[in-house]
Short mmCIF file of C-alpha atoms and ligand atoms in Angstrom, two decimals:
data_model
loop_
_atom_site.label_atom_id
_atom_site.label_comp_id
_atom_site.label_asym_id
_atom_site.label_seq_id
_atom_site.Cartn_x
_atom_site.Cartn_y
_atom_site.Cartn_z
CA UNK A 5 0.00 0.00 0.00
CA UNK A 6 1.40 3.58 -0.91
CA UNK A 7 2.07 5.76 2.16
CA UNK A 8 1.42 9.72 1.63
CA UNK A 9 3.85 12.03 2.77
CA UNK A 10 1.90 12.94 6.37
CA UNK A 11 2.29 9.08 7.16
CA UNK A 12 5.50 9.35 6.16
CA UNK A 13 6.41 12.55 8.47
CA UNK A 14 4.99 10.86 11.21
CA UNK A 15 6.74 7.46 10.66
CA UNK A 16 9.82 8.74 10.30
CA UNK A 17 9.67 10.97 13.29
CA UNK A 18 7.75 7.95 15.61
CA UNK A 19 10.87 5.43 14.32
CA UNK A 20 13.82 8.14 14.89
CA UNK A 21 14.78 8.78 11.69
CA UNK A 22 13.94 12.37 11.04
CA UNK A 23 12.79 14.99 13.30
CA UNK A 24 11.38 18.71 13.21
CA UNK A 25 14.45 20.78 13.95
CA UNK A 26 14.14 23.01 17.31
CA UNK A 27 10.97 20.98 17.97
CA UNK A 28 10.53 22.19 21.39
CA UNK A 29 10.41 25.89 20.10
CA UNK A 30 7.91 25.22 17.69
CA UNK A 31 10.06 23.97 14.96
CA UNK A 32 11.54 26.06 12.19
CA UNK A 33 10.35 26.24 8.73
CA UNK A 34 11.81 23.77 6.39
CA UNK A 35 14.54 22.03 8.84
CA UNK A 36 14.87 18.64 9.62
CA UNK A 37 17.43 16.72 11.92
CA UNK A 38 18.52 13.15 11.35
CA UNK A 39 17.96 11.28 14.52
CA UNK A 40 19.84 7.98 15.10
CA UNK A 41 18.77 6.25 12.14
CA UNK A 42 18.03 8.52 9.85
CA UNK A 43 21.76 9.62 9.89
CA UNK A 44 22.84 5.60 9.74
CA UNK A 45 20.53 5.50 6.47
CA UNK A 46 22.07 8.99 5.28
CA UNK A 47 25.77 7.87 6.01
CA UNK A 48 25.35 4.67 4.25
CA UNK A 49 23.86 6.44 0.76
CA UNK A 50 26.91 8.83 1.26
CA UNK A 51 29.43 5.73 1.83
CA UNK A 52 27.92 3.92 -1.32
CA UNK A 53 28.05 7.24 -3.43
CA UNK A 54 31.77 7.58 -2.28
CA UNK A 55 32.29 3.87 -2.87
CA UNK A 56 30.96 4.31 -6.43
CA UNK A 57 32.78 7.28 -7.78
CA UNK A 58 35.46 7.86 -5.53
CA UNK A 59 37.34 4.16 -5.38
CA UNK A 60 38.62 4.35 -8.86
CA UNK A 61 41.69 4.96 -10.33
CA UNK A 62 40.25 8.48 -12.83
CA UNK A 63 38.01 10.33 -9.51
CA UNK A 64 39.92 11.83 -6.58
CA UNK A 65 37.74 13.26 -3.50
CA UNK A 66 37.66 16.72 -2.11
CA UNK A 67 36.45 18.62 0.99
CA UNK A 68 36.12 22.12 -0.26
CA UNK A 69 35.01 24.67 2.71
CA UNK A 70 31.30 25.66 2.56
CA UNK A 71 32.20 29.93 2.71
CA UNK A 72 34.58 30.81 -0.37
CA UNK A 73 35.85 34.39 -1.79
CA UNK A 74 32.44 36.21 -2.38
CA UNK A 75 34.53 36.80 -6.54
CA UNK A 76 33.13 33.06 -6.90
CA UNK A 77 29.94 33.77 -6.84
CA UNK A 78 30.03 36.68 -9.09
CA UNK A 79 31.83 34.20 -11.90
CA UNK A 80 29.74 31.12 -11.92
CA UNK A 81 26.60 33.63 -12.11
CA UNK A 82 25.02 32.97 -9.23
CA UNK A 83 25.20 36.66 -8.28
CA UNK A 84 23.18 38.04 -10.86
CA UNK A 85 21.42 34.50 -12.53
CA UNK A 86 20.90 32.71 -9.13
CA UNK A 87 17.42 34.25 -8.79
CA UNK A 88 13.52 33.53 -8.97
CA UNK A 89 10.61 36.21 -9.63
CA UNK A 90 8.13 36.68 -7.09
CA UNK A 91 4.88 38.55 -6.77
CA UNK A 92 3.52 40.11 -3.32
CA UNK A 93 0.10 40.07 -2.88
CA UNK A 94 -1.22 43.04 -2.08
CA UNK A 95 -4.26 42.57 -0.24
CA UNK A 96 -3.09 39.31 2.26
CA UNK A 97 0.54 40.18 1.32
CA UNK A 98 1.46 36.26 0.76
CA UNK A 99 3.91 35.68 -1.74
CA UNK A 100 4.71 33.72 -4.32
CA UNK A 101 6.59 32.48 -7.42
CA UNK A 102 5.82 34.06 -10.72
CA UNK A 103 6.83 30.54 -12.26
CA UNK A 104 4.19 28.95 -9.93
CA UNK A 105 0.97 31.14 -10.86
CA UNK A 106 -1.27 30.25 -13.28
CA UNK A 107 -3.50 33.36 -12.94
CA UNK A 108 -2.81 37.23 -12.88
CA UNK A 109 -4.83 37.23 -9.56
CA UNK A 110 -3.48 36.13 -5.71
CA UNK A 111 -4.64 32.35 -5.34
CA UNK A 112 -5.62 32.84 -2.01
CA UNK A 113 -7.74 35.84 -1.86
CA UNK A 114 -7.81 37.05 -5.11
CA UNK A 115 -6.31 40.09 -4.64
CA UNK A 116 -4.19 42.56 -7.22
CA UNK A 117 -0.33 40.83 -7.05
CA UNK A 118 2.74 43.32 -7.53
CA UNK A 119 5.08 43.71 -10.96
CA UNK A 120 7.84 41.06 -10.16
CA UNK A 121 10.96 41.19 -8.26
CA UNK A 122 14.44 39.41 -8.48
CA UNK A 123 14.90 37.33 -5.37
CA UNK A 124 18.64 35.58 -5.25
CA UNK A 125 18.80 32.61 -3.74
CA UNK A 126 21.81 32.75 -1.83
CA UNK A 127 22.24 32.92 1.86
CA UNK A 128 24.36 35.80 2.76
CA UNK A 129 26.32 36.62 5.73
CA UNK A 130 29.05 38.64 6.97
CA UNK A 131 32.83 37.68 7.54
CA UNK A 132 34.52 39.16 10.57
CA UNK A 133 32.89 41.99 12.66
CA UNK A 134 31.93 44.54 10.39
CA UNK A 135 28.45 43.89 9.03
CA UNK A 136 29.74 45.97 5.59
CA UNK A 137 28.79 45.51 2.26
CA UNK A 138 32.88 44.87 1.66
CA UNK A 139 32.53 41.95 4.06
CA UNK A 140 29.46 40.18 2.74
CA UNK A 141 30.10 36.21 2.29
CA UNK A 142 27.86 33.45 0.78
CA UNK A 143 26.56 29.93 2.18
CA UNK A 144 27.39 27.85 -1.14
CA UNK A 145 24.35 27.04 -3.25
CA UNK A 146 26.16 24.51 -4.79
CA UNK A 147 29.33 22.68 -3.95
CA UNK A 148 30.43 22.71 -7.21
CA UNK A 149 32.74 25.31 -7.32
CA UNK A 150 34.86 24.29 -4.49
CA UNK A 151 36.02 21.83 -7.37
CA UNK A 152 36.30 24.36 -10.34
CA UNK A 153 38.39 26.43 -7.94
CA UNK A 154 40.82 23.49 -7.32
CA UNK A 155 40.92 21.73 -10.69
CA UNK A 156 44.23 22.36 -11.16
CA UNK A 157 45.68 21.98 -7.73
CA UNK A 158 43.92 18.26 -7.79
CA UNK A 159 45.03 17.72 -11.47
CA UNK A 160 48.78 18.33 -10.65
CA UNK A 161 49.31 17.19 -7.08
CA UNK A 162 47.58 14.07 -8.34
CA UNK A 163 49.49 13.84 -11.86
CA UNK A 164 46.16 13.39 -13.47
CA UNK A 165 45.36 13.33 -17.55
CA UNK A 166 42.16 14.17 -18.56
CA UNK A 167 39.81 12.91 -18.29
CA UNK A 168 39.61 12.96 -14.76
CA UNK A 169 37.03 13.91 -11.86
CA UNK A 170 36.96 15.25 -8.74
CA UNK A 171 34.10 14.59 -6.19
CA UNK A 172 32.50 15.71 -3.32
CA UNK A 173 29.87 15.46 -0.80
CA UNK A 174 28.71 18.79 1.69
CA UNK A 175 26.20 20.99 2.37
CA UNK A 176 24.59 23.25 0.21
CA UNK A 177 22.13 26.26 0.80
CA UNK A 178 19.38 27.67 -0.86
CA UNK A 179 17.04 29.91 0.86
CA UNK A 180 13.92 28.24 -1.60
CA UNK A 181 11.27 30.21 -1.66
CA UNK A 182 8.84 27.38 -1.47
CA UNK A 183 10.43 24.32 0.19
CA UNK A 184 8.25 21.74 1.19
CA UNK A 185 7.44 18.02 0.83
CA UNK A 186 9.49 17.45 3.38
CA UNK A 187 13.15 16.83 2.75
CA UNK A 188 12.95 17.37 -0.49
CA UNK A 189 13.20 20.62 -0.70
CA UNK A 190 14.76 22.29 1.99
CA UNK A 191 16.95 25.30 2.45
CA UNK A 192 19.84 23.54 3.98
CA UNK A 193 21.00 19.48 1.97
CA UNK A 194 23.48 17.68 1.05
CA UNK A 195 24.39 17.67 -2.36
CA UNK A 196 27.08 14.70 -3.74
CA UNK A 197 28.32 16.07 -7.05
CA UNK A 198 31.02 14.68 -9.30
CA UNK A 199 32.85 17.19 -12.23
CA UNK A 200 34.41 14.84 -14.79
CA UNK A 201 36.52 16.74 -16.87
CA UNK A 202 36.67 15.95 -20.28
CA UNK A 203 38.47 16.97 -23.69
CA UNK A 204 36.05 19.83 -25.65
CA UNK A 205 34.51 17.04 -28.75
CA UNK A 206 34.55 14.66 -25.87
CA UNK A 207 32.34 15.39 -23.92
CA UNK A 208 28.82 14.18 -25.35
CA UNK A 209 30.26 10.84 -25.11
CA UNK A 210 31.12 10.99 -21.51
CA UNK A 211 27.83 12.56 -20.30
CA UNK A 212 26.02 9.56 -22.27
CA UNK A 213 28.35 7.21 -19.82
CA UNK A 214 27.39 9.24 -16.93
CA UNK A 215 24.39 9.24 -17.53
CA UNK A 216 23.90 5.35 -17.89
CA UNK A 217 26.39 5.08 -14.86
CA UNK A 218 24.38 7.50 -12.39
CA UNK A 219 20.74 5.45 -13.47
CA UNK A 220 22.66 2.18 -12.46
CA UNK A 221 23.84 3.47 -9.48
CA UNK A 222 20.34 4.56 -7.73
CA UNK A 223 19.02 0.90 -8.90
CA UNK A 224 21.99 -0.47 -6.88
CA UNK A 225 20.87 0.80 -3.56
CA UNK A 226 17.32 -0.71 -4.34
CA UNK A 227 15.25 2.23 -6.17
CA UNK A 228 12.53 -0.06 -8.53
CA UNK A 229 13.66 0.92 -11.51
CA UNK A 230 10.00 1.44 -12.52
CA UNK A 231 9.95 4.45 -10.52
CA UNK A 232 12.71 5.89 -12.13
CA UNK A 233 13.36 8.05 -15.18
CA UNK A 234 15.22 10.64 -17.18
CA UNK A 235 14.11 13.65 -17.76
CA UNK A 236 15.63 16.30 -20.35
CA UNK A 237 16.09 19.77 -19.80
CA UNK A 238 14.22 21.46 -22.82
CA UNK A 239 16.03 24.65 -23.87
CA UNK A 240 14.06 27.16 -21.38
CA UNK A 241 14.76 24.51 -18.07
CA UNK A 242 18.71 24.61 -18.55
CA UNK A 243 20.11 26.30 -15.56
CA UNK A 244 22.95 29.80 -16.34
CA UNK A 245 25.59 26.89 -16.52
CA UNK A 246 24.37 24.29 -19.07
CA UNK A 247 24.47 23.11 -22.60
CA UNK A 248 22.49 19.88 -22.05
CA UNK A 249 21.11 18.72 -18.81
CA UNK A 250 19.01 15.46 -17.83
CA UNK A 251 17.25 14.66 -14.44
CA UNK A 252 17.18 11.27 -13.08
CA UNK A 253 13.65 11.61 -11.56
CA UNK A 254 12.11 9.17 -9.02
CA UNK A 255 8.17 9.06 -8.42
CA UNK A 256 7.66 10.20 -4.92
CA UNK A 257 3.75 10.59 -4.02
CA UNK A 258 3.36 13.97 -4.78
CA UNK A 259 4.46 13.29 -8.61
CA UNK A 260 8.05 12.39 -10.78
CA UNK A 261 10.51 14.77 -9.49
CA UNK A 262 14.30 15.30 -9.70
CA UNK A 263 16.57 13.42 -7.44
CA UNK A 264 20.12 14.29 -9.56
CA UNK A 265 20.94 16.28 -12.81
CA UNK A 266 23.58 15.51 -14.92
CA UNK A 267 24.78 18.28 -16.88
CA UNK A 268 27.14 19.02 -19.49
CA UNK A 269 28.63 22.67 -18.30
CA UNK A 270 30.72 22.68 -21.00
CA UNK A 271 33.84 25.30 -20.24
CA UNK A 272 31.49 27.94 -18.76
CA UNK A 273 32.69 27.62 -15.18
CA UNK A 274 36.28 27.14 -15.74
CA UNK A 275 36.36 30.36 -18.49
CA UNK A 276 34.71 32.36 -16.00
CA UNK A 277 36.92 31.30 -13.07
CA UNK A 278 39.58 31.88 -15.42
CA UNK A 279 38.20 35.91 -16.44
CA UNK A 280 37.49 36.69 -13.23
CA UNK A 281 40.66 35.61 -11.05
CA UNK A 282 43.07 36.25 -13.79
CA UNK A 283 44.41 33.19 -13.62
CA UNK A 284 44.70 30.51 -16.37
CA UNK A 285 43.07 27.35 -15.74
CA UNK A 286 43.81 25.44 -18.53
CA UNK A 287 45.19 21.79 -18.99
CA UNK A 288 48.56 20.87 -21.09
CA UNK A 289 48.33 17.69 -22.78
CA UNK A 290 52.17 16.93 -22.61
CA UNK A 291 51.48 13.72 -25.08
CA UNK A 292 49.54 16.12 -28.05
CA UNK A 293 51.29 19.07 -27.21
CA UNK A 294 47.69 20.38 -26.65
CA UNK A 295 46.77 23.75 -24.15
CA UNK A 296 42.60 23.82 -23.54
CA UNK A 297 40.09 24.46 -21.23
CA UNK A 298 38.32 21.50 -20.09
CA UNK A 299 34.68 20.76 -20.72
CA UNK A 300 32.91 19.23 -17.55
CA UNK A 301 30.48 16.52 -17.33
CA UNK A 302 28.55 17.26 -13.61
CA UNK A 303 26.36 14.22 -12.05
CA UNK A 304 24.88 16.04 -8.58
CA UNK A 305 22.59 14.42 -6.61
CA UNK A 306 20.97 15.37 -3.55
CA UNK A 307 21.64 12.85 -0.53
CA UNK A 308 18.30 14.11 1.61
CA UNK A 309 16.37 13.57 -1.72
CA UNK A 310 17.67 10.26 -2.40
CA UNK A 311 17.12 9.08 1.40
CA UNK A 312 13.61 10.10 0.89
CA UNK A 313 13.18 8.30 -2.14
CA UNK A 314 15.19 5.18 -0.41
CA UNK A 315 12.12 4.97 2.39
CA UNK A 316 9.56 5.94 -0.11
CA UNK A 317 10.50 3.02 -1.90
CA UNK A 318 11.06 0.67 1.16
CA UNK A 319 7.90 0.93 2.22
CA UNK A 320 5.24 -1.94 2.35
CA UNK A 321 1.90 -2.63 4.22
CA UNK A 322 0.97 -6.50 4.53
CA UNK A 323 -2.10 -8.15 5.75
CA UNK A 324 -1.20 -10.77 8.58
CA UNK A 325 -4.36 -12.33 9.09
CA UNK A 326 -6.50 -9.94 11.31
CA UNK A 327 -2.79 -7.44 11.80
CA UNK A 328 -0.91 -5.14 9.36
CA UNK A 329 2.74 -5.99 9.09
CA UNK A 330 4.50 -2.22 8.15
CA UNK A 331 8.14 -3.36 7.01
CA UNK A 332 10.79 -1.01 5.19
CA UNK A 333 12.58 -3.14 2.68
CA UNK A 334 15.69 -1.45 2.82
CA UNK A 335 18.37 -3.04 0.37
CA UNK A 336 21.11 -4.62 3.07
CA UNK A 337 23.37 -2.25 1.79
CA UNK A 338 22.07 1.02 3.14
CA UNK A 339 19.63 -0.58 5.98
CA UNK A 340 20.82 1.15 9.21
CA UNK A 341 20.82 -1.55 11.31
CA UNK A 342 21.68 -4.71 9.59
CA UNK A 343 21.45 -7.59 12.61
CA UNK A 344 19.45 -7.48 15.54
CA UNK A 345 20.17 -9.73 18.87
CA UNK A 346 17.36 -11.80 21.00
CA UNK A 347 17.47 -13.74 23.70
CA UNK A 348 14.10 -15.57 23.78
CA UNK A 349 13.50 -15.02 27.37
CA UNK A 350 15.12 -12.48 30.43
CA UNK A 351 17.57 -15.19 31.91
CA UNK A 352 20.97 -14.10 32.71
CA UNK A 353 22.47 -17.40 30.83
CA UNK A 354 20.50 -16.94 27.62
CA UNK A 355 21.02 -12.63 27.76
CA UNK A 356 25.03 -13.78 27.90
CA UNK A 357 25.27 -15.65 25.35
CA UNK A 358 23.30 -12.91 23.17
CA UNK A 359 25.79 -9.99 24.38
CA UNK A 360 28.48 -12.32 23.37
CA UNK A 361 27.57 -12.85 20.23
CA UNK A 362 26.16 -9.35 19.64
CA UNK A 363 30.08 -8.46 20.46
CA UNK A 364 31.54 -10.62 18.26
CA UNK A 365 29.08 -9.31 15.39
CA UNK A 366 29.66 -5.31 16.55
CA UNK A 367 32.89 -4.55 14.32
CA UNK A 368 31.34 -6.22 11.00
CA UNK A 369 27.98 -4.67 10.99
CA UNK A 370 25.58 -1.75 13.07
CA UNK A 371 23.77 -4.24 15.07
CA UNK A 372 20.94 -3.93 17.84
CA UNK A 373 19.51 -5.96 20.83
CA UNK A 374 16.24 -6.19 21.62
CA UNK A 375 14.97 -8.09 24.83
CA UNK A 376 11.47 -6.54 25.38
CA UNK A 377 7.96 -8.37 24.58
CA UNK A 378 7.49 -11.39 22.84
CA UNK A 379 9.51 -12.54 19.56
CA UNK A 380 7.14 -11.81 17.15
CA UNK A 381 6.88 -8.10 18.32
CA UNK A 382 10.39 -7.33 18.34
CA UNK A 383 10.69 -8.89 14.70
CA UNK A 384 7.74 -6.46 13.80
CA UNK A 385 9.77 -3.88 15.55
CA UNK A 386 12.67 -4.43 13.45
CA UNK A 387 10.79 -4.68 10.40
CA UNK A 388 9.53 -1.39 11.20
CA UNK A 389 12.87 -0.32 11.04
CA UNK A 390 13.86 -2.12 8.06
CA UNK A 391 16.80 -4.29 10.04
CA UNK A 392 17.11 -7.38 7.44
CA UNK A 393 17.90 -10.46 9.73
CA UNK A 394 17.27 -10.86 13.54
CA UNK A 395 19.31 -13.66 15.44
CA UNK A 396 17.40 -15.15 18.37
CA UNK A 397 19.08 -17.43 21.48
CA UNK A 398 17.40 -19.62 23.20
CA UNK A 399 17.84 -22.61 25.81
CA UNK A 400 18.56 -25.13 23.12
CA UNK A 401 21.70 -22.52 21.97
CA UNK A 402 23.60 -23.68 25.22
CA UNK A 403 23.15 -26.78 24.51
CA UNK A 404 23.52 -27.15 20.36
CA UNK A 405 25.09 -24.14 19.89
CA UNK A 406 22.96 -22.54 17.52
CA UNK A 407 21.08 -19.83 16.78
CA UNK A 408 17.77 -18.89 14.88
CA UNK A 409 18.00 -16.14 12.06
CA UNK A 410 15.30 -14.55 10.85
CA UNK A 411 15.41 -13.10 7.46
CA UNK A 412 12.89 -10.08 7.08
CA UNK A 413 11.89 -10.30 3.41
CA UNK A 414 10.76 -14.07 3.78
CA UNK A 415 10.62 -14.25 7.32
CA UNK A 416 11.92 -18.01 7.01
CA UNK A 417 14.01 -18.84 9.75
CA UNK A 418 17.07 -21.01 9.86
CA UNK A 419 19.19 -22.51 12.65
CA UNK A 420 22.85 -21.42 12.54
CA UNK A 421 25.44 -22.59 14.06
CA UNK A 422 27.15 -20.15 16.15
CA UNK A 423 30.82 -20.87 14.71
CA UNK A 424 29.12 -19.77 11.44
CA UNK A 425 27.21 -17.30 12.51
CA UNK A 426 29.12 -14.01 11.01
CA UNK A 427 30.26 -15.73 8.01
CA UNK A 428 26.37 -16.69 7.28
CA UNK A 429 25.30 -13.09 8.34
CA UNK A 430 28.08 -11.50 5.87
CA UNK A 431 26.54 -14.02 2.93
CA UNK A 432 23.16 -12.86 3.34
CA UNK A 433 23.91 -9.46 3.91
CA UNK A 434 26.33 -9.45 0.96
CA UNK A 435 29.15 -8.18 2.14
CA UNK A 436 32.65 -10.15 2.18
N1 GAP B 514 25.70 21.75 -9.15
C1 GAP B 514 24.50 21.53 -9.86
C2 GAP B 514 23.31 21.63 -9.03
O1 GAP B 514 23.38 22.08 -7.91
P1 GAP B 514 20.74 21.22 -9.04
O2 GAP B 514 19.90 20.48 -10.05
O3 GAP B 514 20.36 22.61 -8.69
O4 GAP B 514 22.20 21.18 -9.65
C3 GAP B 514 21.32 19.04 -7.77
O5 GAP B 514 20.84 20.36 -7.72
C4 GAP B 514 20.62 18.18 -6.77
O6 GAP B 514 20.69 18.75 -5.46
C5 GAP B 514 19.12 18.00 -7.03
O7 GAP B 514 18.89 16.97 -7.96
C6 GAP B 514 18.60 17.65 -5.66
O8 GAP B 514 18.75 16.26 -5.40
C7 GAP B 514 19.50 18.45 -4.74
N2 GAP B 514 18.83 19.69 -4.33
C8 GAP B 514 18.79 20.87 -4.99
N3 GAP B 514 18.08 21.78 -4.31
C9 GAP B 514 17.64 21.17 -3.19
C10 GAP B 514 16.84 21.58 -2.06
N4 GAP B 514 16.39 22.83 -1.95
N5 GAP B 514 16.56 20.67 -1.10
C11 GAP B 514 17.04 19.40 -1.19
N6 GAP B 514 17.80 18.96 -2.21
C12 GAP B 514 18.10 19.83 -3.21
#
């Protein structure tokens, strides 16, 4: 059964994966903590995204800082292009975006709505104690161009030949005019973007790889493949920076809707960087003899987007007889807790045993124990959570030294013996 995105709020908040930020002061508009295992669930998309691009031999990582010389901003166009139009009511003064209307009139109350005004984006604030128009800094809207800045310092400190990339995950701001749905759109994400850079003639090629690459990638953490889909950029949707864009789009409840664009940028970003510091940022081919300014290939996805799509797409109602089992079928690799421990009763000998074994599990995989109610609640419990398999000791254990493990997607359950126990648990959970 579909869940719709109230159900999902209060799931995720009743389960501890994502709370209202500053809850107890009312909450703040469009800001969302991870709680325990929302940020398990987060960290393992991140590790997986990292694993994908960054553990081969043509990507190198980066940790660019989140404020950068305010010139940036000014040369990838986000000063002046960064921007929406928005109308004011005048009568009940709410506001909107011109892109959004459909009518002349205010949706609300039908009042007369003002000519249009340029709203940027960008968070601003001030570096060092003088609130001055000389000292005003940006909160990155992308993380981007922490990359163009140090192409060159990552090309030659690396000895890299194009094509090469750089990646990166961090935190991005926008302040949206209309967030909502959630995380999906908020004013403070995580972006994980990836500029391949690419020889100019080359570079259609490459974004057709990326493309295919990036699609594979989202099935690989468990996305049904039926809910996803490109999208392309017709010539009004490209963003300041591209020459070709296409979403990968997931369908979420409230419609299909962008989880990453993949863009080719071309050389905008590194010809502006170039103008506007004065210094030259192109690559010498020392084989062809060849000076040029890279084209880029970008693949940026959002990590709070694809986390909600991950539990959108987990989610499944059964009928139990008279009961409704509610299990997220997480794939094992980004479930945030993969094992849970039982010991089928409160005795000291059979809780042992399950600590034991719980320790012996701890450094392989995020694990859990559970000894309150009966078994069948704390499976549901786990299923809840999405935790694939559950181990359970009981008396026989001391004696045959083995265990039962449950598996959540089949809920069969198999007897293991304990000397095999986190070989069999690494098997199922597919990691060696
Ligand atoms: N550097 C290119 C870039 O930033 P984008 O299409 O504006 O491109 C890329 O953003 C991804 O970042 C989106 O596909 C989405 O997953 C995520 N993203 C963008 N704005 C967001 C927001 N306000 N809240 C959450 N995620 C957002």
């Amino acid at each position: 059964m579909a869940i719709d995105m109230d159900q999902l709020v209060s799931l995720c908040k009743r389960r501890g994966f994502i709370f209202q930020s500053s809850e107890i002061y009312g909450g703040i508009n469009s800001c969302w903590d991870y709680g325990p295992l929302g940020v398990e669930l987060k960290n393992n998309i991140k590790r997986l995204w990292w694993q994908a691009m960054v553990n081969r031999q043509d990507i190198e990582g980066l940790d660019a800082s989140i404020l950068m010389h305010p010139k940036v901003w000014e040369a990838s166009g986000h000063v002046e292009g960064f921007t929406d139009s928005l109308v004011d009511c005048k009568k009940c003064k709410h506001r909107f975006r011109l892109d959004q209307l459909t009518e002349k009139k205010c949706p609300d109350c039908g009042g007369e709505l003002t000519e249009p005004r340029q709203f940027n984006l960008m968070f601003k604030t001030y570096m060092g104690p003088v609130e001055s128009e000389a000292n005003i800094v940006y909160l990155r809207p992308e993380t981007a161009q922490g990359i163009y800045v140090n192409f060159l310092n990552v090309q030659s400190t690396m000895r890299h030949k194009i094509p090469f990339g750089i990646a990166q995950i961090g935190k991005a701001f926008r302040n949206e005019i209309t967030p909502g749905n959630f995380v999906f759109r908020t004013r403070e994400f995580e972006q994980m973007e990836m500029q391949y850079f690419v020889k100019p003639g080359e570079d259609k090629k490459w974004f057709e790889h990326w493309k295919e690459e990036r699609i594979r990638w989202h099935q690989s953490i468990g996305l049904n493949e039926k809910k996803l889909r490109f999208h392309e950029h017709g010539k009004n949707e490209l963003a300041h920076y591209a020459k070709q864009a296409f979403d990968i789009e997931f369908e979420f409840p409230f419609g299909w809707n962008e989880i990453e664009g993949i863009h080719n940028r071309g050389d905008f970003d590194l010809t502006r960087h170039q103008k506007f510091s004065g210094k030259s940022l192109e690559y010498f081919d020392d084989q062809s003899k060849e000076k040029y300014t890279p084209y880029v290939i970008e693949t940026s996805v959002g990590a709070d987007r694809t986390l909600l799509a991950v539990i959108l797409n987990a989610y499944e109602e059964e009928k139990e007889g008279d009961e409704v089992r509610s299990v997220l079928r997480f794939h094992t690799s980004i479930a945030p807790i993969k094992v849970a421990f039982f010991p089928l009763m409160k005795k000291p000998e059979l809780q042992a045993l399950t600590h034991q074994l719980q320790d012996a599990t701890r450094s392989l995989f995020r694990t859990r124990y559970d000894e309150s109610g009966s078994i069948g609640r704390r499976y549901r419990r786990q299923d809840e959570i999405g935790t694939p398999l559950c181990v359970t000791v009981d008396f026989d254990s001391l004696e045959d030294k083995a265990v039962t493990v449950r598996d959540r997607d089949s809920m069969k359950q198999e007897r293991v013996a304990i000397d095999q126990l986190n070989p069999y648990l690494a098997q199922k959970l597919g990691i060696r």
